[in-house]
Coordinates of C-alpha atoms (C1' of nucleotides) in Angstrom, one line a residue:
Chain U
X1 CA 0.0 0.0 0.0
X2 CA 2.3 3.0 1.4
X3 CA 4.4 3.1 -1.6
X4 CA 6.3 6.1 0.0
X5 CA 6.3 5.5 3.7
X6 CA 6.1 8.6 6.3
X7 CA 9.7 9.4 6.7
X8 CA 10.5 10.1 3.4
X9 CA 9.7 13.0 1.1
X10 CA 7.7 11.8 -2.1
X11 CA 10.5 12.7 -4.4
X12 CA 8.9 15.0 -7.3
X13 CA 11.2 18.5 -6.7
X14 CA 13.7 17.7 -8.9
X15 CA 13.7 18.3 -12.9
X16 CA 15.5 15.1 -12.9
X17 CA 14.8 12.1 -15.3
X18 CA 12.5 9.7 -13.0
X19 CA 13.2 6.0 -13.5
X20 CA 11.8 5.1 -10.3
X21 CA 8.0 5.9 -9.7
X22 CA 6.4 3.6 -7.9
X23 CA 3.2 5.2 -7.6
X24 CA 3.2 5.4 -11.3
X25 CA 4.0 1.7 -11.7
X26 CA 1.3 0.9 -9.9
X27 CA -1.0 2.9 -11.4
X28 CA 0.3 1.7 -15.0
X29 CA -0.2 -2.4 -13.3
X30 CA -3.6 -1.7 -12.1
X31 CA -4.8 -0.2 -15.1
X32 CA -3.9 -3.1 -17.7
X33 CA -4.6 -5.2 -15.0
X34 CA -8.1 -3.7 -14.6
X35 CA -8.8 -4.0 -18.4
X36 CA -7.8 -7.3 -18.7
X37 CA -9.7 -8.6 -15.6
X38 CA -12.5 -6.9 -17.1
X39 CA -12.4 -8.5 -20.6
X40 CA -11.3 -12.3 -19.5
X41 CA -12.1 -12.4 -16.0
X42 CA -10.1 -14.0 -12.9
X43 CA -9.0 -17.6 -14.4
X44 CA -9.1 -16.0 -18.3
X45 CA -6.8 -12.8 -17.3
X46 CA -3.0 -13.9 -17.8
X47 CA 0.1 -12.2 -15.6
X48 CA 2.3 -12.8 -18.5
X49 CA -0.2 -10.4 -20.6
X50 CA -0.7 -8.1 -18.4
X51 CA 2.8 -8.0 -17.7
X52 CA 3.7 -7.6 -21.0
X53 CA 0.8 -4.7 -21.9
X54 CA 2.9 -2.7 -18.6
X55 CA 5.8 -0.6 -18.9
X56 CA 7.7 -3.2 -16.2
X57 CA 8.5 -6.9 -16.0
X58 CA 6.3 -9.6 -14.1
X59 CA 8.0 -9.3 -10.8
X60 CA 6.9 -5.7 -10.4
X61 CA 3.3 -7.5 -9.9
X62 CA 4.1 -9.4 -7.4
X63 CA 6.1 -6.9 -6.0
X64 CA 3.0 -4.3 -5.3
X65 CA 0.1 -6.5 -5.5
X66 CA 1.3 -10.0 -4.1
X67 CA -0.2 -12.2 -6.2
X68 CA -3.2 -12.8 -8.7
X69 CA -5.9 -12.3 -6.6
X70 CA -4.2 -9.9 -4.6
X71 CA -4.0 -7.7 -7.8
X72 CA -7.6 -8.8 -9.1
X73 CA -9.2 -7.5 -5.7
X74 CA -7.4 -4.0 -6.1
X75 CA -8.6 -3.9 -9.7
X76 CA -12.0 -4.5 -8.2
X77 CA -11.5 -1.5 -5.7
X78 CA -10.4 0.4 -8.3
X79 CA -13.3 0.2 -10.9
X80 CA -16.1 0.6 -8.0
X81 CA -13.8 3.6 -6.4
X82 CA -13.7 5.2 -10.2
X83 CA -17.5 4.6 -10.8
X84 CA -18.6 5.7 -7.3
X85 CA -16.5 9.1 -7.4
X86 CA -18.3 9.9 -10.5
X87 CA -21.8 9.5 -9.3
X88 CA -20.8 11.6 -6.1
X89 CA -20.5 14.7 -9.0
X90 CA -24.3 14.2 -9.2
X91 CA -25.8 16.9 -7.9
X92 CA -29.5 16.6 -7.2
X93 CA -30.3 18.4 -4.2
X94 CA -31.5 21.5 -5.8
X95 CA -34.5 19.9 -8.4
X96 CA -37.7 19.2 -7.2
X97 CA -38.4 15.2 -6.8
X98 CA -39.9 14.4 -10.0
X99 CA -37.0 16.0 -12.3
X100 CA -34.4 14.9 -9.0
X101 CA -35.8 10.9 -9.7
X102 CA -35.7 11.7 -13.2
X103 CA -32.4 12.6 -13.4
X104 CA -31.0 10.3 -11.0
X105 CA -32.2 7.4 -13.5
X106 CA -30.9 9.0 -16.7
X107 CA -27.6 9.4 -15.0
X108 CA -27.3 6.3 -13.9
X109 CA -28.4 4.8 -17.2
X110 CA -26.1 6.9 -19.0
X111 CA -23.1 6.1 -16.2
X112 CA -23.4 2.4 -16.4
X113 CA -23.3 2.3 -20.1
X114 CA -19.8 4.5 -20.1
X115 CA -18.3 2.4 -17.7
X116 CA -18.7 -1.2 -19.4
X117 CA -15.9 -2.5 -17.9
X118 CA -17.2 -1.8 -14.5
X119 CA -20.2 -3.6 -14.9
X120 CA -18.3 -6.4 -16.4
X121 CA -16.0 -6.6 -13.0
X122 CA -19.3 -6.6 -11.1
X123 CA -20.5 -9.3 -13.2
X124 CA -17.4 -11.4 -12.7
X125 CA -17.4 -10.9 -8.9
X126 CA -21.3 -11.9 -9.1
X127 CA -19.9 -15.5 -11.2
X128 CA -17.5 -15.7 -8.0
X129 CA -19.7 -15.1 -6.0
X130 CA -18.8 -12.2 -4.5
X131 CA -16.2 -13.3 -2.5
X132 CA -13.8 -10.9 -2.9
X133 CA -15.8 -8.0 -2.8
X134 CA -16.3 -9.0 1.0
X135 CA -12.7 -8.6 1.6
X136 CA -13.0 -5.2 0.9
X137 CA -14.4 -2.9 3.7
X138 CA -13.5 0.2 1.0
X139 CA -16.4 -1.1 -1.4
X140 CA -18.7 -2.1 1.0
X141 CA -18.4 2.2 2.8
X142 CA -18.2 3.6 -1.3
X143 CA -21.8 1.9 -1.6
X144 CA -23.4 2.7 1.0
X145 CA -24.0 6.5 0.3
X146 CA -25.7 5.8 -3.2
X147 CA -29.0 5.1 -1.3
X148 CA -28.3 7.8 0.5
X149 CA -29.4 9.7 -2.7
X150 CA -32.4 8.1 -3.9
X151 CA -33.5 7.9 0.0
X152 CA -33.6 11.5 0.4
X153 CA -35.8 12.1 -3.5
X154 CA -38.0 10.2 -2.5
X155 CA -38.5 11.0 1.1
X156 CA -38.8 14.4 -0.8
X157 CA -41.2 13.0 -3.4
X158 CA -43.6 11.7 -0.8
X159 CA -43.6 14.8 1.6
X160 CA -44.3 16.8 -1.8
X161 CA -47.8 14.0 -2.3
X162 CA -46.0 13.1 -5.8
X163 CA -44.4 9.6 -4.4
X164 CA -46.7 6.9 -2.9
X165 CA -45.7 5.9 0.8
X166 CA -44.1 2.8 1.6
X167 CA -41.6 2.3 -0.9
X168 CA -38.1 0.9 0.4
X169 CA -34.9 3.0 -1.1
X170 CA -33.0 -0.1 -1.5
X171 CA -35.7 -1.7 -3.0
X172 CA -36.2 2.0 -5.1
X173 CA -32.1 1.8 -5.9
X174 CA -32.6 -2.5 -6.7
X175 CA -35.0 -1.7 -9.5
X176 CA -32.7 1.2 -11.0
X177 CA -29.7 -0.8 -10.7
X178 CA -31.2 -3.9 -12.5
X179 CA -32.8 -1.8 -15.2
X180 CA -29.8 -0.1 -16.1
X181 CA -27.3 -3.1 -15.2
X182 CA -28.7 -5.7 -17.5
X183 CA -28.8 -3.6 -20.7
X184 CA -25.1 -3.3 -20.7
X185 CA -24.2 -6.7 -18.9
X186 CA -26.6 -8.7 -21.1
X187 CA -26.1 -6.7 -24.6
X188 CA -24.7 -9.3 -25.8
X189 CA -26.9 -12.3 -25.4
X190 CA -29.8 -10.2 -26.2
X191 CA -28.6 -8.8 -29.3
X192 CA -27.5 -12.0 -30.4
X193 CA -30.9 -13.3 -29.7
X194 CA -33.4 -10.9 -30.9
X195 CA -31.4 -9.2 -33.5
X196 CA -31.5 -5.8 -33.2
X197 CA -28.2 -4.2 -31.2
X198 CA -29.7 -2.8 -27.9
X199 CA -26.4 -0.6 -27.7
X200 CA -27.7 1.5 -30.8
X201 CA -27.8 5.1 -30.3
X202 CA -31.6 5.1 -31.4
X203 CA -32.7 2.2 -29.4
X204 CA -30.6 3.2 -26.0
X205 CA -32.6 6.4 -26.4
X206 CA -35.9 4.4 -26.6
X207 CA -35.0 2.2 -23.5
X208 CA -34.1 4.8 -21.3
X209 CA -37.1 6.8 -21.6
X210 CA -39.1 3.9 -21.1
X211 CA -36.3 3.0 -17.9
X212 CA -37.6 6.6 -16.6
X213 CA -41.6 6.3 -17.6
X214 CA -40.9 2.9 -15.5
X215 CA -39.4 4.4 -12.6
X216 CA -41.6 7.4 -12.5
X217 CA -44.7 5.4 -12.7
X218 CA -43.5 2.6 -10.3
X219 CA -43.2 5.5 -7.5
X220 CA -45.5 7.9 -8.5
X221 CA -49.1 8.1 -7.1
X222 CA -51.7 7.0 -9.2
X223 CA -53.8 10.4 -8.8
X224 CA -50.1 11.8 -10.2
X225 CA -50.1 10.1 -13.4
X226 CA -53.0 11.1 -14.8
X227 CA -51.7 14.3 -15.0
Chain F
X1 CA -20.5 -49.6 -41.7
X2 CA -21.2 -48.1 -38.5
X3 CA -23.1 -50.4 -36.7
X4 CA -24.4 -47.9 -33.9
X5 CA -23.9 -44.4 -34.2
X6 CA -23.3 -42.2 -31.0
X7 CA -26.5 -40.3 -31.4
X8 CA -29.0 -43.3 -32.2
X9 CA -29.9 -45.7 -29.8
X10 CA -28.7 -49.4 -29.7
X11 CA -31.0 -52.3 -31.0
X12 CA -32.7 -52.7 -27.3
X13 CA -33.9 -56.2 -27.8
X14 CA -32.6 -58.8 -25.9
X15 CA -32.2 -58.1 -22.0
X16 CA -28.4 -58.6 -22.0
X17 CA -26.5 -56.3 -19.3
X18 CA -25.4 -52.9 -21.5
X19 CA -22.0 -51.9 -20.4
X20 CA -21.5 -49.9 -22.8
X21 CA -23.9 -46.5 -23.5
X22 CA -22.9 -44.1 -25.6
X23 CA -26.2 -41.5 -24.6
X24 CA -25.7 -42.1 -21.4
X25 CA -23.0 -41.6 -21.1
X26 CA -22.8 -38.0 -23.3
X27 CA -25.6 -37.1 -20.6
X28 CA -22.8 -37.8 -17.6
X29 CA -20.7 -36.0 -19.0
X30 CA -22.7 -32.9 -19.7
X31 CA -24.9 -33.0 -16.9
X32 CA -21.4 -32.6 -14.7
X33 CA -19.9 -30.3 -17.0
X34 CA -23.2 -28.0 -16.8
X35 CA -22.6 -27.6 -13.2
X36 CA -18.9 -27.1 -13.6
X37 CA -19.2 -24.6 -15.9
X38 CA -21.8 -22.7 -14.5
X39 CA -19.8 -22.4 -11.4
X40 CA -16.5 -21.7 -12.6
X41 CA -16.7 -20.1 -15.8
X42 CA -15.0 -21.9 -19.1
X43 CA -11.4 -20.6 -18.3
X44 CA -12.0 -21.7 -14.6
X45 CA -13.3 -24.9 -15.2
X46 CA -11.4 -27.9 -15.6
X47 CA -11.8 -30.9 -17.7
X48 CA -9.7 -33.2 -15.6
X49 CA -12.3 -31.9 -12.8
X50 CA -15.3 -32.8 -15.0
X51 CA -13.5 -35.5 -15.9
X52 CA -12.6 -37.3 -12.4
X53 CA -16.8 -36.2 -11.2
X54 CA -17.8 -37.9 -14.3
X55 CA -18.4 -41.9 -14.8
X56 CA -15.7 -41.8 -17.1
X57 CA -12.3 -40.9 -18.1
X58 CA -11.3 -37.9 -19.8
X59 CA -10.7 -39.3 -23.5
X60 CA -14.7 -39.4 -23.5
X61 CA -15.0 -35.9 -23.3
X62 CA -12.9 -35.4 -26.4
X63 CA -14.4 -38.6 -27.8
X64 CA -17.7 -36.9 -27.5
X65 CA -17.2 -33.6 -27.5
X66 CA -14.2 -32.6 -29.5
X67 CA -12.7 -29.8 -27.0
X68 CA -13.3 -27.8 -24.3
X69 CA -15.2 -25.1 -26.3
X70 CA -17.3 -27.7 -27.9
X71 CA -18.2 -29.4 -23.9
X72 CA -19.1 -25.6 -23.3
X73 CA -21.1 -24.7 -26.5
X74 CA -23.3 -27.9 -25.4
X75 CA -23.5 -27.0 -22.3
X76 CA -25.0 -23.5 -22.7
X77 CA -27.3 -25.2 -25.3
X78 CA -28.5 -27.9 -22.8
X79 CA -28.7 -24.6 -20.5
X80 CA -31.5 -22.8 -22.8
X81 CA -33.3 -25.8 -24.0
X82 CA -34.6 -26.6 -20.3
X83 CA -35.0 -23.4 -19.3
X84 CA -37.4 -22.6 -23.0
X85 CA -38.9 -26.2 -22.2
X86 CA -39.6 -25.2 -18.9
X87 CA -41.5 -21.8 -20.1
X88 CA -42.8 -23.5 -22.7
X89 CA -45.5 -25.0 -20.3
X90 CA -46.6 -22.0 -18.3
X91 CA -50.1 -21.7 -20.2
X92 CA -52.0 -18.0 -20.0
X93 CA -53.7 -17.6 -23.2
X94 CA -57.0 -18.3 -20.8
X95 CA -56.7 -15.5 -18.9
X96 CA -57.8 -12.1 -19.1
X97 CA -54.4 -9.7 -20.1
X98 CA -53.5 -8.1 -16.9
X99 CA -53.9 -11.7 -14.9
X100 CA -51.9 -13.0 -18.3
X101 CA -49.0 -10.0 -17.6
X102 CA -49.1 -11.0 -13.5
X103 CA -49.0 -14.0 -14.1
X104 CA -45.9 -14.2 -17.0
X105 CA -44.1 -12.0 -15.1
X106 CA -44.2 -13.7 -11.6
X107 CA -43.5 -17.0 -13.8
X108 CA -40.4 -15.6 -15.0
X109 CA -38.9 -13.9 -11.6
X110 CA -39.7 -17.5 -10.2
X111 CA -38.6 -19.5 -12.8
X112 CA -35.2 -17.3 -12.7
X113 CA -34.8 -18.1 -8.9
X114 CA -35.0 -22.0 -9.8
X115 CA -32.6 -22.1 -12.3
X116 CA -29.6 -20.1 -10.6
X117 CA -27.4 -22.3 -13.3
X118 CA -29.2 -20.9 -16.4
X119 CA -28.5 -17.7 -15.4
X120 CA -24.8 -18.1 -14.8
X121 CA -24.6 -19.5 -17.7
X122 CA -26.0 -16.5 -19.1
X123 CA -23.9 -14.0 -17.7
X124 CA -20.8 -16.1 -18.7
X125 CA -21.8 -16.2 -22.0
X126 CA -22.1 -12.4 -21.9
X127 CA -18.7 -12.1 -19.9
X128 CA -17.2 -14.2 -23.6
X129 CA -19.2 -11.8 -25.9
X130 CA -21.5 -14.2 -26.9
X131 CA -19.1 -15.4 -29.2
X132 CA -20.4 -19.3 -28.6
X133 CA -24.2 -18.6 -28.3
X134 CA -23.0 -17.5 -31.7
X135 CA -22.4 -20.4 -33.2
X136 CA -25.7 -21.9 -32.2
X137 CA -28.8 -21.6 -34.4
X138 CA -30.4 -24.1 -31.7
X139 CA -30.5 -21.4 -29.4
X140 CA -31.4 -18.4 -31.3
X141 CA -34.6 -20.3 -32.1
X142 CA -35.6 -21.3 -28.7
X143 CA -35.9 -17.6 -27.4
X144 CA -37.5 -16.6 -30.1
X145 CA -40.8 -17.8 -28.8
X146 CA -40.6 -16.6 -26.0
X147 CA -41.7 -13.0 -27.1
X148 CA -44.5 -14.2 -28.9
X149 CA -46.3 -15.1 -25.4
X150 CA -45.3 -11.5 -24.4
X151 CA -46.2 -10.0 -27.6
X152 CA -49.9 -11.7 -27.6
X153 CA -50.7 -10.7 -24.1
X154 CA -50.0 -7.5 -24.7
X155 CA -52.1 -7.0 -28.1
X156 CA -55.0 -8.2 -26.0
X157 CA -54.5 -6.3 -23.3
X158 CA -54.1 -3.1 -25.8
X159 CA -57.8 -4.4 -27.4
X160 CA -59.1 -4.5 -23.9
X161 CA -58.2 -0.8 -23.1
X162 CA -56.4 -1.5 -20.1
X163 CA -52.7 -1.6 -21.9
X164 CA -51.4 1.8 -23.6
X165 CA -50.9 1.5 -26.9
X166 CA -47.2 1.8 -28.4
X167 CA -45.3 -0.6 -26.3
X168 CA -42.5 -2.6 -27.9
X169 CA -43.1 -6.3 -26.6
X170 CA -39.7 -6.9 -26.9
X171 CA -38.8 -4.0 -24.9
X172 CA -41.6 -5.1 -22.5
X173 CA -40.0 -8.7 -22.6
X174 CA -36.4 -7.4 -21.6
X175 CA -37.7 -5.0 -19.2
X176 CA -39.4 -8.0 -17.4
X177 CA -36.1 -10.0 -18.1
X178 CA -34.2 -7.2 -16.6
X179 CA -36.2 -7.3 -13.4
X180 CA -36.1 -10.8 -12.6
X181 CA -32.8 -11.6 -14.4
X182 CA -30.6 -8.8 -12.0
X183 CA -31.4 -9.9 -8.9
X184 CA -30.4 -13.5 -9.2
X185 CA -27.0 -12.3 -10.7
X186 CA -26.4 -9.6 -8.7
X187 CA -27.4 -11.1 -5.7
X188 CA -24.0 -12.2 -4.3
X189 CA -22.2 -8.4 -4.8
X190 CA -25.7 -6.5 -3.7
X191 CA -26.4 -8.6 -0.7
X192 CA -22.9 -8.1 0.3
X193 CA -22.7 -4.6 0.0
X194 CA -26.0 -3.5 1.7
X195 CA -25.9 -6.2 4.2
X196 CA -29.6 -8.1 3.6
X197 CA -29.7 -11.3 1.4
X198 CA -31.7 -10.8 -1.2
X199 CA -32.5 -14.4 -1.9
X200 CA -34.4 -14.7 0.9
X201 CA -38.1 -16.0 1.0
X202 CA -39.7 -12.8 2.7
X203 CA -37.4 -10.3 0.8
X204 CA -38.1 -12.2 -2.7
X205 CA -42.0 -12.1 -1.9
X206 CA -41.8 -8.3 -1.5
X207 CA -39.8 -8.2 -4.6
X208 CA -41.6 -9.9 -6.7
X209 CA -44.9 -7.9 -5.8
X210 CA -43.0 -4.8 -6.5
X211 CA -41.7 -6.3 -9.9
X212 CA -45.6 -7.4 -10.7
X213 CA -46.0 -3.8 -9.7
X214 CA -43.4 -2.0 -11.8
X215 CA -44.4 -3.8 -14.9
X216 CA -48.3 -3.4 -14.8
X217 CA -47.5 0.4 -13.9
X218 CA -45.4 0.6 -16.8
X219 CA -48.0 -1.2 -19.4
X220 CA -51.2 0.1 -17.9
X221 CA -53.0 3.0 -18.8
X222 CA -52.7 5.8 -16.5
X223 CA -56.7 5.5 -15.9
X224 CA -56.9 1.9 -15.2
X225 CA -54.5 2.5 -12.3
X226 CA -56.6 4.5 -10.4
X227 CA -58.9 1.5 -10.3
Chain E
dG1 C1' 25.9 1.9 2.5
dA2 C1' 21.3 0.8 2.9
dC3 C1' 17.2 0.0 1.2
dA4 C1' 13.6 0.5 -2.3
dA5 C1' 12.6 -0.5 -7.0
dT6 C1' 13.2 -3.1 -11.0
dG7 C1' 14.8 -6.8 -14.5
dT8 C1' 16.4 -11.5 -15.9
dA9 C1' 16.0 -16.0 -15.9
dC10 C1' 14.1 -19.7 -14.0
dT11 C1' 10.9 -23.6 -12.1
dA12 C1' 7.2 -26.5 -10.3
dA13 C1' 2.8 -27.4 -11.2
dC14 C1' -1.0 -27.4 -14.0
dT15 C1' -3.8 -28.4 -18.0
dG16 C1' -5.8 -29.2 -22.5
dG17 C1' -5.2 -32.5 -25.6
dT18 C1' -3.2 -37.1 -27.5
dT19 C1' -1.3 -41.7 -28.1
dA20 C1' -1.6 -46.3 -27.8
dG21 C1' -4.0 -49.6 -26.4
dT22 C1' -8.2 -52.7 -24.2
dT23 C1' -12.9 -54.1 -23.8
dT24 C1' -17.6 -54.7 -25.6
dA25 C1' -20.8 -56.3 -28.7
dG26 C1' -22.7 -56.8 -33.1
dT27 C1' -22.0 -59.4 -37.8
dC28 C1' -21.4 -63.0 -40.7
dA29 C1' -19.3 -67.1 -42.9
dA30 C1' -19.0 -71.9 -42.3
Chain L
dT1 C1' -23.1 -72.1 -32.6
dT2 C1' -19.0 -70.7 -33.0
dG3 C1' -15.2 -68.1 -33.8
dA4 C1' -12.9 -64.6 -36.6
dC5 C1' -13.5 -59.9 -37.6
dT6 C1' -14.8 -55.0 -36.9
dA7 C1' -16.4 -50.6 -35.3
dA8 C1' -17.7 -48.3 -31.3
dA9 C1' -16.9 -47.4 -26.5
dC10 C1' -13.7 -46.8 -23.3
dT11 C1' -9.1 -46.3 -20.2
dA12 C1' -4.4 -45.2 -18.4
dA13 C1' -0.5 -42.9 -19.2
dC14 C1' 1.7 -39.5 -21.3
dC15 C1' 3.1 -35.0 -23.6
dA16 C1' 3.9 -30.3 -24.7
dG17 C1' 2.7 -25.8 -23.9
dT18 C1' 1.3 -22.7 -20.4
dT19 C1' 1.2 -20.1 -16.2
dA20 C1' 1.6 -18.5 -11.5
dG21 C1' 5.1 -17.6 -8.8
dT22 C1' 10.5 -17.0 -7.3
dA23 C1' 15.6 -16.5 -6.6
dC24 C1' 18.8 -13.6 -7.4
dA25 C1' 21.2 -9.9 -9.6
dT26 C1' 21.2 -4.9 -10.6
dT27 C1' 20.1 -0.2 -10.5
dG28 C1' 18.6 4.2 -8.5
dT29 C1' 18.0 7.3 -4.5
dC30 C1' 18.6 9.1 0.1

DNA sequence: GACAATGTACTAACTGGTTAGTTTAGTCAA
DNA sequence: TTGACTAAACTAACCAGTTAGTACATTGTC
């Protein structure tokens, strides 16, 4: 972890050529490695490769991140620390419920589908059955805020008499999450199956307005509706 | 020339003791190397592992099934056809469209519970691209049924004036695949991170009410809501 | 000099696939 | 009915390539 330990000064003053970094090497490992976790999975994904792909020789891996797994859970932590960091930017506070629950969906929609190779870690934790993830107590506290979000719309929503009582915000985040996790995480069965490319521009536009309309609807009095 | 061909079944006359059983034996093998598979992946399983669980010795997997890939593409076949067999019997043409819609819908979030190994199966294919549900025209035909309950329900539910008009039953079918589909793959990483198992029998009542819910809010006209 | 950072070259174990052979059972000529 | 013959079904042992992981040497920095 502490690359550059307390007593020492993390050299950057001098102009000097840097041929030691070790901050940058890991950062250079864990971002091939993150990629190719992401395209082949734990078993699939090869050191060798990965090695290769890096700016440094095998050993360095081993060196920072132990050993396979140790270097697959950090790529883990890395792509739900990336993905969480950009949802924080969302800033919902301000709209009224409707437009906040709204947007909340879109983004997330929108987020999941730029960050593929997220979802696809998350998928390959899910085949392991998550059992790396609960190493990790960093995940687990990065989590936990996102239904912070969606708790406080729709605690909005119903004191406004637009949201119907009762719902659960997990439940609420569950139904977001699998609507916009399965378009990118099955895109490729689906397509495959029914012919038509659900990553399309056109038809990504169609499914997230009907993601919304199903959202909206699912919370949403009935008196509201009709409106 | 060949007397008995791996696929066709031996003369079954006379009573003698059959040693030898060439279907059987292919249904061993694959039965085994379903659940292998579906548990570790095709780059994480192992064919001395299937082997050695297996009745028989390695050679017959490559006797029977050419290579690894080959052991996997059958496997995911064998993986859809019971699942599509299974779905195949759930019978709602009878019923009037929004008992038809419940009643799909908590047929497939049930049905998707059951058959944890179907859906690994699924997301590994989607973790390889698709690439081998590819090659398999067997496949692409099964699922294409399965819209055309969907699709029907709908239409009569439109004619009835209690579905809005304009839906997309394929859209309909993935949003209703997205739904049930999610929470038995993401179960292991979503339980984990906010700390309430998902897969158990009180939280999958409430969720399945609430994905009845969603759905019938989505296809209903805002009117017949108020109801 | 001390210690952190890095490369080279290696190995032990694994793993998909094969070779070379045995057993089983159906066929057919005599 | 028998025994030689054959194709299919099957096994044990092996092989060659791969792969995670290491020992050790070297370089850079304080």
């Amino acid at each position: 972890m502490a690359a550059v330990k307390p007593g020492q000064k993390p050299k950057k003053d001098r102009g000097a050529t840097r041929v030691q970094d070790p901050d940058g090497t890991r950062r250079n490992i864990l971002e091939i490695a993150s990629k190719e976790f992401a395209l082949n999975g734990l078993s699939g994904a090869r050191i060798d490769e990965i090695a290769a792909q890096t700016r440094f020789s095998k050993r360095m891996i081993y060196y920072y991140f132990g050993d396979k797994e140790g270097l697959y859970l950090h790529a883990l932590e890395n792509a739900y620390r990336q993905v969480r960091e950009g949802e924080a930017r969302l800033d919902i506070e301000g709209l009224p419920p409707v437009a906040a629950l709204t947007r909340l969906v879109e983004f997330t929609f929108d987020h999941h589908h730029l960050h593929e190779e997220f979802i696809r870690m998350v998928m390959i934790e899910n085949i392991h059955h998550g059992v790396y993830l609960e190493q990790s107590d960093v995940i687990r506290e990065l989590n936990v805020t996102a239904i912070d979000h969606i708790a406080r719309v729709y605690a909005r929503g119903v004191e406004d008499g637009k949201f119907r009582p009762g719902l659960d915000p997990v439940e609420l985040h569950w139904q977001v999450s699998a609507l916009c996790f399965f378009n990118v995480s099955n895109r490729a069965t689906f397509s495959k199956i029914f012919g038509r490319d659900i990553g399309a521009p056109d038809q990504l536009e169609r499914l997230k307005r009907n993601t919304v309309d199903m959202v909206l609807r699912f919370a949403s009095k009935a008196e509201v509706l009709g409106e």
